[in-house]
């Protein structure tokens, strides 16, 4: 099972080279994994039909009882055959549907095959968390496939609709899964079905949340607005995702969980009422539409409502009917979509008002469409007839609610007959007053896939009994009735047959009166999906604007005051209510008097910030508070934290200085005395409250510190640096997440300065270098006189010649040249010594960034380009790749430290260890270096270019205005 699932994703990754080499014929190769899966599933038919199951398990997160568990039973066997079998035929169909010159074909092919793999894993999942993961993967791939033609606004909007609706439903479903797993004590689906949790309030809420996800995925009202617009996708996507695969995922989930939760209060009313309403509303809407694909789309929504009713009814015969209807629906709806694609391909239109006489021009295509259409209309001897008979029989012998639902399903079946007849009439028959539509012939390979599916529906009609053993194996998971129903084409004369005849006659009458029905349907029509989605987005936008206008007043001081006051009120309320100081020992002011002295100086620096008027002085004072905090770490005995704090403060102050170049020297905001009288007490009260809270919380501690266990665990592995070990091993996933957030934030902020492109380009050659922002002049620099080749001047920096002489510092250039490489060596030393001494990837990356900052400050942006010719994104991406890869590797046993370690010996250095924690730390090192370099390029080099451009424009304006103002030309 795992190999087959992995084969889908692996081959999908190679879709681009395959399409580049083979063109549209690459779909023939891509069809191999689902074809192999179909063959494998057929070999497991007897095992599944006997009620046995084939399973595979890998303990993913043992501490949380989460496993990657796969299980093939009767229901999964049916779904695998549909997902893989129909997927194979759709991929073969794509080889004829697309041409070699179709744009973005490689991405489409890879996404379609990856979706097939995700759907296969979904129906095989025997763990709720695993099921959710693949559930969301199908959502993502569906979004990409629907938005295939991304240049069209309608495609993008339709893809967003599908993603929004199904993702929101999926999030609600995840909460339901977590509740059910907690109540049952396991996330294993087979174990939950064998021993369901008691139907308490929590389980009832969880069931409703799970139904939200299932109903949104299967487009059941009120979540049905996304499916018709999803027809913006190419026809193969509509045939596979929206007829045979993805939209069945919700019905599959209902069918899977019904044996355990059908009796939970709230299940049956939601499933029966919404399913029946969907069947009627969508079927009625299909009677007035003109696009053949949209007619089929609303027909699909109607049939999904029918399937939801049967799958959620909660009895054995209805479950059997649901299973055979799932099979029948795939075998008639998929070929109808594929035939629609052939008609559109051959005639150039899908508008049934413009199509006429296509059946005479394409008789084979018409025959396949009629065969599939008759099955959809449930006429004998097709499989659709046997499926509908079983559904009527199951609802007929159910309880009162089932019999009420039976009347709705009969009416819905009549609507199905009507829109089926309208589809066949509109797509293939001649219409009075409409000339025959010119079409071109289609090859047999193009028609093969829908023909195979339609013939399966014809063969399995009389042969439906062949599937009875498999489908009954699933149905028998429900309590057995006195006289269980068995599948057959003919059960004799009875009420079910009479109801079928009534539905067929009613549908024929609706089609005969199609003109009046269409006018009536338009009068009582509800808003379209586009209108509903548009109004929802517009209402949300207006609400957001109102809320934003109310809370965002444009005053930073108001925002800070609001935040501080909320924090102040919350903390004081907690202190007054809990009174944590009762019974706690008196808190100590300090461990050593030096701590108090450093704290007093730090507070003095913070208070002095209130009195300064110059921005640079405020930055320096704010930086002193950070250095004071680092000194407290030194006094307390935390060299790791102190080293990190010193580096962070240094980089932060440099960044502030770079930003202040484009800002006024003095603070321009004039603060009145009464505002200052309000701000100062709020700030001091918030600071005092926060300090008291930390103080009291530390004194009121009752539990044992976690540090002792950390120290013991670290010492057990022969390590000394507890902090570094925690970051790269014990809590490496947290570190990886924080690193990703840091990278995203830095890239997002710096990208605001790069409106067009992020690349600064390499340093210019020495002969072409001009002035920089350091020179503040547009005059060309003079160097060594021409012809003076006897005494060439050697610069200490690679781009030192680009600086104006009055802004050069020989001492700074020499120091920068001498210190650059030692600082880099120090950063590497800090990286590799972290196991037993202060250091680590984060500190090492900051130190390496400081080396590059020193080069920039000494030589300008050209010097920075010489020192770091590679783009920052390369370092950031490589760092994320390394840290993420090592963290994923560590899932093998829950840690990174034990994933892999190499013990070696070097002649000079002695014994050493090199393992995955070091590789993880290397990823952090590269990521931090990339972030620092990106910030320096954005706030340093980019702003330099802006200053140069402004100076050049100003000089050009002066020269242009010189003659008019009487200035003498130089």
PDB file of C-alpha atoms in Angstrom, residues 452-646:
ATOM      1  CA  UNK A 452     -15.151   1.610 -20.829  1.00  0.00           C
ATOM      2  CA  UNK A 453     -16.900   3.290 -17.894  1.00  0.00           C
ATOM      3  CA  UNK A 454     -20.290   3.311 -19.604  1.00  0.00           C
ATOM      4  CA  UNK A 455     -19.932  -0.361 -20.592  1.00  0.00           C
ATOM      5  CA  UNK A 456     -19.072  -1.220 -16.984  1.00  0.00           C
ATOM      6  CA  UNK A 457     -22.376   0.361 -15.968  1.00  0.00           C
ATOM      7  CA  UNK A 458     -24.158  -1.760 -18.599  1.00  0.00           C
ATOM      8  CA  UNK A 459     -22.426  -5.005 -17.625  1.00  0.00           C
ATOM      9  CA  UNK A 460     -22.819  -4.504 -13.889  1.00  0.00           C
ATOM     10  CA  UNK A 461     -26.548  -3.904 -14.244  1.00  0.00           C
ATOM     11  CA  UNK A 462     -27.412  -7.561 -14.860  1.00  0.00           C
ATOM     12  CA  UNK A 463     -24.231  -8.535 -13.008  1.00  0.00           C
ATOM     13  CA  UNK A 464     -24.795  -6.423  -9.915  1.00  0.00           C
ATOM     14  CA  UNK A 465     -24.992  -9.618  -7.904  1.00  0.00           C
ATOM     15  CA  UNK A 466     -21.242 -10.031  -8.459  1.00  0.00           C
ATOM     16  CA  UNK A 467     -20.657  -6.995  -6.226  1.00  0.00           C
ATOM     17  CA  UNK A 468     -23.138  -8.084  -3.550  1.00  0.00           C
ATOM     18  CA  UNK A 469     -20.607 -10.043  -1.509  1.00  0.00           C
ATOM     19  CA  UNK A 470     -18.142  -7.149  -1.319  1.00  0.00           C
ATOM     20  CA  UNK A 471     -20.678  -4.414  -0.679  1.00  0.00           C
ATOM     21  CA  UNK A 472     -22.597  -6.541   1.818  1.00  0.00           C
ATOM     22  CA  UNK A 473     -19.366  -6.996   3.762  1.00  0.00           C
ATOM     23  CA  UNK A 474     -19.490  -3.266   4.466  1.00  0.00           C
ATOM     24  CA  UNK A 475     -23.261  -3.196   5.027  1.00  0.00           C
ATOM     25  CA  UNK A 476     -23.009  -6.008   7.556  1.00  0.00           C
ATOM     26  CA  UNK A 477     -21.150  -3.688   9.934  1.00  0.00           C
ATOM     27  CA  UNK A 478     -24.643  -2.376  10.786  1.00  0.00           C
ATOM     28  CA  UNK A 479     -27.162  -4.438  12.792  1.00  0.00           C
ATOM     29  CA  UNK A 480     -28.674  -7.068  10.509  1.00  0.00           C
ATOM     30  CA  UNK A 481     -32.438  -6.844   9.810  1.00  0.00           C
ATOM     31  CA  UNK A 482     -34.709  -9.879   9.804  1.00  0.00           C
ATOM     32  CA  UNK A 483     -34.638 -10.109   6.021  1.00  0.00           C
ATOM     33  CA  UNK A 484     -31.477  -8.452   4.657  1.00  0.00           C
ATOM     34  CA  UNK A 485     -31.611  -7.069   1.152  1.00  0.00           C
ATOM     35  CA  UNK A 486     -29.302  -8.448  -1.539  1.00  0.00           C
ATOM     36  CA  UNK A 487     -28.380  -6.818  -4.821  1.00  0.00           C
ATOM     37  CA  UNK A 488     -30.042  -7.991  -8.016  1.00  0.00           C
ATOM     38  CA  UNK A 489     -31.340  -6.362 -11.173  1.00  0.00           C
ATOM     39  CA  UNK A 490     -34.842  -7.792 -10.794  1.00  0.00           C
ATOM     40  CA  UNK A 491     -36.670  -8.296  -7.505  1.00  0.00           C
ATOM     41  CA  UNK A 492     -40.083  -8.816  -8.993  1.00  0.00           C
ATOM     42  CA  UNK A 493     -43.081  -6.557  -8.992  1.00  0.00           C
ATOM     43  CA  UNK A 494     -43.373  -4.411  -5.909  1.00  0.00           C
ATOM     44  CA  UNK A 495     -43.637  -0.954  -4.426  1.00  0.00           C
ATOM     45  CA  UNK A 496     -40.047  -0.047  -5.241  1.00  0.00           C
ATOM     46  CA  UNK A 497     -40.577  -0.812  -8.915  1.00  0.00           C
ATOM     47  CA  UNK A 498     -43.768   1.241  -8.875  1.00  0.00           C
ATOM     48  CA  UNK A 499     -41.925   4.189  -7.339  1.00  0.00           C
ATOM     49  CA  UNK A 500     -39.224   3.874 -10.006  1.00  0.00           C
ATOM     50  CA  UNK A 501     -41.849   3.953 -12.727  1.00  0.00           C
ATOM     51  CA  UNK A 502     -43.483   6.990 -11.106  1.00  0.00           C
ATOM     52  CA  UNK A 503     -40.138   8.820 -10.957  1.00  0.00           C
ATOM     53  CA  UNK A 504     -39.422   8.022 -14.610  1.00  0.00           C
ATOM     54  CA  UNK A 505     -42.889   9.185 -15.695  1.00  0.00           C
ATOM     55  CA  UNK A 506     -42.585  12.361 -13.622  1.00  0.00           C
ATOM     56  CA  UNK A 507     -39.212  13.140 -15.159  1.00  0.00           C
ATOM     57  CA  UNK A 508     -40.563  12.562 -18.668  1.00  0.00           C
ATOM     58  CA  UNK A 509     -43.422  15.001 -17.967  1.00  0.00           C
ATOM     59  CA  UNK A 510     -41.008  17.622 -16.641  1.00  0.00           C
ATOM     60  CA  UNK A 511     -38.897  17.277 -19.773  1.00  0.00           C
ATOM     61  CA  UNK A 512     -41.927  17.480 -22.060  1.00  0.00           C
ATOM     62  CA  UNK A 513     -42.926  20.737 -20.364  1.00  0.00           C
ATOM     63  CA  UNK A 514     -39.352  22.002 -20.270  1.00  0.00           C
ATOM     64  CA  UNK A 515     -40.253  25.466 -21.557  1.00  0.00           C
ATOM     65  CA  UNK A 516     -42.741  26.159 -18.806  1.00  0.00           C
ATOM     66  CA  UNK A 517     -40.511  24.446 -16.233  1.00  0.00           C
ATOM     67  CA  UNK A 518     -37.570  26.647 -17.219  1.00  0.00           C
ATOM     68  CA  UNK A 519     -39.637  29.833 -16.858  1.00  0.00           C
ATOM     69  CA  UNK A 520     -40.997  28.687 -13.511  1.00  0.00           C
ATOM     70  CA  UNK A 521     -37.530  27.684 -12.345  1.00  0.00           C
ATOM     71  CA  UNK A 522     -36.212  31.138 -13.112  1.00  0.00           C
ATOM     72  CA  UNK A 523     -39.016  32.774 -11.160  1.00  0.00           C
ATOM     73  CA  UNK A 524     -38.390  30.757  -8.009  1.00  0.00           C
ATOM     74  CA  UNK A 525     -34.600  30.518  -8.380  1.00  0.00           C
ATOM     75  CA  UNK A 526     -32.340  31.195  -5.418  1.00  0.00           C
ATOM     76  CA  UNK A 527     -29.154  33.282  -5.742  1.00  0.00           C
ATOM     77  CA  UNK A 528     -26.306  31.790  -7.701  1.00  0.00           C
ATOM     78  CA  UNK A 529     -23.163  30.522  -6.052  1.00  0.00           C
ATOM     79  CA  UNK A 530     -21.201  33.477  -7.391  1.00  0.00           C
ATOM     80  CA  UNK A 531     -23.732  35.898  -5.932  1.00  0.00           C
ATOM     81  CA  UNK A 532     -23.705  34.206  -2.539  1.00  0.00           C
ATOM     82  CA  UNK A 533     -19.915  34.073  -2.386  1.00  0.00           C
ATOM     83  CA  UNK A 534     -19.600  37.650  -3.627  1.00  0.00           C
ATOM     84  CA  UNK A 535     -22.081  38.981  -1.068  1.00  0.00           C
ATOM     85  CA  UNK A 536     -20.317  37.087   1.709  1.00  0.00           C
ATOM     86  CA  UNK A 537     -16.943  38.528   0.713  1.00  0.00           C
ATOM     87  CA  UNK A 538     -18.397  42.016   0.326  1.00  0.00           C
ATOM     88  CA  UNK A 539     -20.061  41.838   3.730  1.00  0.00           C
ATOM     89  CA  UNK A 540     -16.867  40.576   5.328  1.00  0.00           C
ATOM     90  CA  UNK A 541     -14.875  43.359   3.679  1.00  0.00           C
ATOM     91  CA  UNK A 542     -17.307  46.011   4.885  1.00  0.00           C
ATOM     92  CA  UNK A 543     -17.280  44.603   8.407  1.00  0.00           C
ATOM     93  CA  UNK A 544     -13.492  44.546   8.357  1.00  0.00           C
ATOM     94  CA  UNK A 545     -13.363  48.162   7.229  1.00  0.00           C
ATOM     95  CA  UNK A 546     -15.732  49.193   9.997  1.00  0.00           C
ATOM     96  CA  UNK A 547     -13.789  47.340  12.659  1.00  0.00           C
ATOM     97  CA  UNK A 548     -10.458  48.578  11.319  1.00  0.00           C
ATOM     98  CA  UNK A 549     -11.678  52.171  11.164  1.00  0.00           C
ATOM     99  CA  UNK A 550     -12.870  51.920  14.751  1.00  0.00           C
ATOM    100  CA  UNK A 551      -9.730  50.451  16.300  1.00  0.00           C
ATOM    101  CA  UNK A 552      -7.003  51.750  13.943  1.00  0.00           C
ATOM    102  CA  UNK A 553      -6.820  55.485  14.529  1.00  0.00           C
ATOM    103  CA  UNK A 554      -3.316  56.000  13.178  1.00  0.00           C
ATOM    104  CA  UNK A 555      -1.718  56.851  16.524  1.00  0.00           C
ATOM    105  CA  UNK A 556       1.098  54.614  17.683  1.00  0.00           C
ATOM    106  CA  UNK A 557       0.891  56.007  21.198  1.00  0.00           C
ATOM    107  CA  UNK A 558      -2.799  55.097  21.420  1.00  0.00           C
ATOM    108  CA  UNK A 559      -2.068  51.543  20.270  1.00  0.00           C
ATOM    109  CA  UNK A 560       0.693  51.147  22.840  1.00  0.00           C
ATOM    110  CA  UNK A 561      -1.410  52.648  25.598  1.00  0.00           C
ATOM    111  CA  UNK A 562      -4.310  50.332  24.758  1.00  0.00           C
ATOM    112  CA  UNK A 563      -2.054  47.280  24.777  1.00  0.00           C
ATOM    113  CA  UNK A 564      -0.421  48.259  28.054  1.00  0.00           C
ATOM    114  CA  UNK A 565      -3.710  49.081  29.764  1.00  0.00           C
ATOM    115  CA  UNK A 566      -5.252  45.758  28.741  1.00  0.00           C
ATOM    116  CA  UNK A 567      -2.185  43.948  30.007  1.00  0.00           C
ATOM    117  CA  UNK A 568      -2.218  46.024  33.183  1.00  0.00           C
ATOM    118  CA  UNK A 569      -5.894  45.322  33.882  1.00  0.00           C
ATOM    119  CA  UNK A 570      -5.526  41.605  33.193  1.00  0.00           C
ATOM    120  CA  UNK A 571      -2.453  41.157  35.373  1.00  0.00           C
ATOM    121  CA  UNK A 572      -3.829  43.188  38.257  1.00  0.00           C
ATOM    122  CA  UNK A 573      -7.097  41.236  38.112  1.00  0.00           C
ATOM    123  CA  UNK A 574      -5.199  37.959  38.281  1.00  0.00           C
ATOM    124  CA  UNK A 575      -3.047  39.172  41.144  1.00  0.00           C
ATOM    125  CA  UNK A 576      -6.022  40.433  43.161  1.00  0.00           C
ATOM    126  CA  UNK A 577      -8.055  37.283  42.519  1.00  0.00           C
ATOM    127  CA  UNK A 578      -5.386  34.619  43.034  1.00  0.00           C
ATOM    128  CA  UNK A 579      -3.168  36.419  45.583  1.00  0.00           C
ATOM    129  CA  UNK A 580      -0.210  34.126  44.798  1.00  0.00           C
ATOM    130  CA  UNK A 581       1.967  35.711  47.474  1.00  0.00           C
ATOM    131  CA  UNK A 582      -0.009  34.049  50.297  1.00  0.00           C
ATOM    132  CA  UNK A 583       1.991  31.233  51.836  1.00  0.00           C
ATOM    133  CA  UNK A 584       4.920  31.881  49.516  1.00  0.00           C
ATOM    134  CA  UNK A 585       8.376  32.772  50.790  1.00  0.00           C
ATOM    135  CA  UNK A 586       9.361  36.389  50.569  1.00  0.00           C
ATOM    136  CA  UNK A 587      10.960  37.123  47.197  1.00  0.00           C
ATOM    137  CA  UNK A 588      14.640  38.066  47.197  1.00  0.00           C
ATOM    138  CA  UNK A 589      15.690  41.423  45.827  1.00  0.00           C
ATOM    139  CA  UNK A 590      18.849  39.955  44.355  1.00  0.00           C
ATOM    140  CA  UNK A 591      21.293  37.097  44.668  1.00  0.00           C
ATOM    141  CA  UNK A 592      24.319  39.379  44.716  1.00  0.00           C
ATOM    142  CA  UNK A 593      24.384  43.203  45.074  1.00  0.00           C
ATOM    143  CA  UNK A 594      25.934  43.511  41.609  1.00  0.00           C
ATOM    144  CA  UNK A 595      22.591  42.449  40.122  1.00  0.00           C
ATOM    145  CA  UNK A 596      20.889  45.384  41.824  1.00  0.00           C
ATOM    146  CA  UNK A 597      23.506  47.821  40.555  1.00  0.00           C
ATOM    147  CA  UNK A 598      23.186  46.591  36.960  1.00  0.00           C
ATOM    148  CA  UNK A 599      19.382  46.695  37.205  1.00  0.00           C
ATOM    149  CA  UNK A 600      19.472  50.262  38.547  1.00  0.00           C
ATOM    150  CA  UNK A 601      21.700  51.421  35.703  1.00  0.00           C
ATOM    151  CA  UNK A 602      19.467  49.668  33.161  1.00  0.00           C
ATOM    152  CA  UNK A 603      16.372  51.364  34.584  1.00  0.00           C
ATOM    153  CA  UNK A 604      18.163  54.722  34.519  1.00  0.00           C
ATOM    154  CA  UNK A 605      18.975  54.269  30.830  1.00  0.00           C
ATOM    155  CA  UNK A 606      15.343  53.418  30.137  1.00  0.00           C
ATOM    156  CA  UNK A 607      14.098  56.482  32.002  1.00  0.00           C
ATOM    157  CA  UNK A 608      16.537  58.742  30.183  1.00  0.00           C
ATOM    158  CA  UNK A 609      14.832  57.736  26.928  1.00  0.00           C
ATOM    159  CA  UNK A 610      11.880  59.879  28.049  1.00  0.00           C
ATOM    160  CA  UNK A 611      13.930  63.059  28.083  1.00  0.00           C
ATOM    161  CA  UNK A 612      15.895  62.958  24.814  1.00  0.00           C
ATOM    162  CA  UNK A 613      14.904  64.764  21.632  1.00  0.00           C
ATOM    163  CA  UNK A 614      17.412  63.232  19.219  1.00  0.00           C
ATOM    164  CA  UNK A 615      16.549  59.903  17.627  1.00  0.00           C
ATOM    165  CA  UNK A 616      20.113  58.604  17.652  1.00  0.00           C
ATOM    166  CA  UNK A 617      20.494  59.251  21.365  1.00  0.00           C
ATOM    167  CA  UNK A 618      17.233  57.430  22.038  1.00  0.00           C
ATOM    168  CA  UNK A 619      18.481  54.415  20.065  1.00  0.00           C
ATOM    169  CA  UNK A 620      21.731  54.347  22.037  1.00  0.00           C
ATOM    170  CA  UNK A 621      19.901  54.541  25.365  1.00  0.00           C
ATOM    171  CA  UNK A 622      17.461  51.837  24.308  1.00  0.00           C
ATOM    172  CA  UNK A 623      20.430  49.693  23.310  1.00  0.00           C
ATOM    173  CA  UNK A 624      21.975  50.230  26.736  1.00  0.00           C
ATOM    174  CA  UNK A 625      18.917  48.643  28.311  1.00  0.00           C
ATOM    175  CA  UNK A 626      19.514  45.559  26.177  1.00  0.00           C
ATOM    176  CA  UNK A 627      23.192  45.449  27.114  1.00  0.00           C
ATOM    177  CA  UNK A 628      22.179  45.849  30.749  1.00  0.00           C
ATOM    178  CA  UNK A 629      19.948  42.811  30.430  1.00  0.00           C
ATOM    179  CA  UNK A 630      22.873  40.896  28.932  1.00  0.00           C
ATOM    180  CA  UNK A 631      25.009  41.897  31.924  1.00  0.00           C
ATOM    181  CA  UNK A 632      22.328  40.519  34.244  1.00  0.00           C
ATOM    182  CA  UNK A 633      22.593  37.216  32.376  1.00  0.00           C
ATOM    183  CA  UNK A 634      26.372  37.293  32.880  1.00  0.00           C
ATOM    184  CA  UNK A 635      26.034  37.947  36.600  1.00  0.00           C
ATOM    185  CA  UNK A 636      23.375  35.247  36.925  1.00  0.00           C
ATOM    186  CA  UNK A 637      25.609  32.694  35.210  1.00  0.00           C
ATOM    187  CA  UNK A 638      23.934  32.401  31.816  1.00  0.00           C
ATOM    188  CA  UNK A 639      26.709  32.981  29.261  1.00  0.00           C
ATOM    189  CA  UNK A 640      24.654  31.525  26.406  1.00  0.00           C
ATOM    190  CA  UNK A 641      21.835  33.996  26.922  1.00  0.00           C
ATOM    191  CA  UNK A 642      24.266  36.861  27.493  1.00  0.00           C
ATOM    192  CA  UNK A 643      26.175  36.133  24.287  1.00  0.00           C
ATOM    193  CA  UNK A 644      22.935  35.950  22.294  1.00  0.00           C
ATOM    194  CA  UNK A 645      21.641  39.169  23.870  1.00  0.00           C
ATOM    195  CA  UNK A 646      24.850  41.060  23.100  1.00  0.00           C
TER     196      UNK A 646
END
